[in-house]
CSV table of C-alpha atoms in Angstrom, one decimal:
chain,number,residue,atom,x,y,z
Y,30,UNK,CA,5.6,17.3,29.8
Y,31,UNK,CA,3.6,16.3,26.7
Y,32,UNK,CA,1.1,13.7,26.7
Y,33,UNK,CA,2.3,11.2,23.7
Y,34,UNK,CA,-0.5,9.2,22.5
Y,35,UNK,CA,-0.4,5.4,22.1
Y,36,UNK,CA,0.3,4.5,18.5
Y,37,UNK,CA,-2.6,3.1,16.8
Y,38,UNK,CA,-3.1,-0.4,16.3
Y,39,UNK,CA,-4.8,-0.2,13.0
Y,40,UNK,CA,-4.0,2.7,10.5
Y,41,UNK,CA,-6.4,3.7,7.7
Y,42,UNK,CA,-5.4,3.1,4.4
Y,43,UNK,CA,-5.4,5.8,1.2
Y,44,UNK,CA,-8.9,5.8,-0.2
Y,45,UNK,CA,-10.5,8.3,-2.7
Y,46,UNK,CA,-13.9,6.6,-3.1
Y,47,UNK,CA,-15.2,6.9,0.7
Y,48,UNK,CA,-15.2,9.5,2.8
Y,49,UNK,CA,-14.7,6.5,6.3
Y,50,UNK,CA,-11.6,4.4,6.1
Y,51,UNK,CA,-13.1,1.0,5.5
Y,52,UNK,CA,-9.6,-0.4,4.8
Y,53,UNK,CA,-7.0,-0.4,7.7
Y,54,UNK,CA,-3.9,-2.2,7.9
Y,55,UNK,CA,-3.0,-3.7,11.3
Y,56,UNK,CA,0.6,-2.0,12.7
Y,57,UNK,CA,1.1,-5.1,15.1
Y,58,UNK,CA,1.0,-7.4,12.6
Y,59,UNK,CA,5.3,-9.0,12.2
Y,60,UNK,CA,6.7,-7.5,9.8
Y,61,UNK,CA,7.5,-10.5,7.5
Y,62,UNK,CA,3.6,-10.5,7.0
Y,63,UNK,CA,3.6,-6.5,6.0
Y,64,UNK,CA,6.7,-7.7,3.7
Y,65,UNK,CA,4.8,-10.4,2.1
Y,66,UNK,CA,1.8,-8.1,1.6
Y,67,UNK,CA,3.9,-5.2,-0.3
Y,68,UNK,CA,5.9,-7.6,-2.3
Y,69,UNK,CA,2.7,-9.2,-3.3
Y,70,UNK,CA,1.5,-5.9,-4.4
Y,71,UNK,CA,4.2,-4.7,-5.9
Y,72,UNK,CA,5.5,-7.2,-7.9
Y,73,UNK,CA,1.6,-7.5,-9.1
Y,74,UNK,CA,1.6,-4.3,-10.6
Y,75,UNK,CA,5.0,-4.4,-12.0
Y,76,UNK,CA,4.0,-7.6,-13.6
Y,77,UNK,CA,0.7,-5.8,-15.2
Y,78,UNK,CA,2.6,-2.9,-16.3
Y,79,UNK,CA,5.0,-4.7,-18.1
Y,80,UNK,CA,2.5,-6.6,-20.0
Y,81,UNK,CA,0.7,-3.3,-20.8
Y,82,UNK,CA,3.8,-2.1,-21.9
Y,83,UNK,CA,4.2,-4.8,-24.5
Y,84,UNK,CA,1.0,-3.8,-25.7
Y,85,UNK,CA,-0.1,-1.9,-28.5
Y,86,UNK,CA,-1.7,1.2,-27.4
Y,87,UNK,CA,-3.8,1.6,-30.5
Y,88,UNK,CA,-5.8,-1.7,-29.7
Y,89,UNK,CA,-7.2,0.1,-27.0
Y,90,UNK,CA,-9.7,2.4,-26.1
Y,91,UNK,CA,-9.1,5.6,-23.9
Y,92,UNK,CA,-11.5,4.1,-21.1
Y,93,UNK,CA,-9.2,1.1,-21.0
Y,94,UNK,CA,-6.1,2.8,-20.4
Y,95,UNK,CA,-7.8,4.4,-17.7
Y,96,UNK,CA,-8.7,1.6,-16.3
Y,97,UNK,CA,-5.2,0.0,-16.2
Y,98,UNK,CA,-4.0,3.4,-14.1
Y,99,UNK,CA,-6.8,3.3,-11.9
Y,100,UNK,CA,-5.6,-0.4,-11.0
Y,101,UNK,CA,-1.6,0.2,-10.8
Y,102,UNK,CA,-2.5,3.8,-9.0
Y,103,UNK,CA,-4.5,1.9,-5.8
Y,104,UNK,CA,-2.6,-1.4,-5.9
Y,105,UNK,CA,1.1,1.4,-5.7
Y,106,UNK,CA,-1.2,3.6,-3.1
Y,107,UNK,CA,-1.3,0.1,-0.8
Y,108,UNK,CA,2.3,-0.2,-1.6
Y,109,UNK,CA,3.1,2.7,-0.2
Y,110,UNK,CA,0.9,2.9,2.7
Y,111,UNK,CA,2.2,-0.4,3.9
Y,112,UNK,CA,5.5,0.6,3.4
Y,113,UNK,CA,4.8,3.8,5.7
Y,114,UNK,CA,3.9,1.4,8.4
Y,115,UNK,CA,6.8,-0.7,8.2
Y,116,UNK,CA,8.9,2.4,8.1
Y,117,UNK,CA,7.3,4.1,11.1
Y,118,UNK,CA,7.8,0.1,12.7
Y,119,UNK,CA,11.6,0.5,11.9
Y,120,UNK,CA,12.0,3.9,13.1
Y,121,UNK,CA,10.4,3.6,16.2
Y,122,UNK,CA,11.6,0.2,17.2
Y,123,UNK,CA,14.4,1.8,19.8
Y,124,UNK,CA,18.1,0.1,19.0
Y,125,UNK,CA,19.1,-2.8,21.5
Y,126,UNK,CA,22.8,-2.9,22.9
């Protein structure tokens, strides 16, 4: 017999500047919420790198650039760790006759 634990009800979110999760995302929260809050995201950072893609690169400095991949890197990162949750929601949620 194995002893399963309970799932969590908030999951840490990717972070590279702490070493303590001080972002979490909540796994109860509906789903149409976690929706809204990757779409929100995503369609952000496709929005800003499109516009930095119509920009000329020579107009900016090498510490801008960086700065517009920092922002696209944690804004996909919360993408994607939202989308793991409502994967592991999906997955887990067992089918009903």
């Amino acid at each position: 017999m194995t002893n399963q634990q309970p799932p969590q009800r908030f999951t840490p979110m990717s972070q590279l500047a702490t070493d303590y999760p001080v972002l979490v995302i909540d796994t109860n929260a509906p789903l149409r919420e976690l929706h809204n809050c990757v779409s929100e995201r995503l369609n952000a950072v496709l929005k800003y790198l499109n516009l930095m893609a119509c920009t000329s690169l020579p107009d900016y400095a090498e510490n801008d650039i960086n700065t517009v991949t920092n922002i696209a890197l944690i804004l996909l990162r919360d993408v994607s760790d939202v989308f793991k949750v409502i994967e592991q929601r999906g997955f887990d949620t067992p089918n009903k006759p």
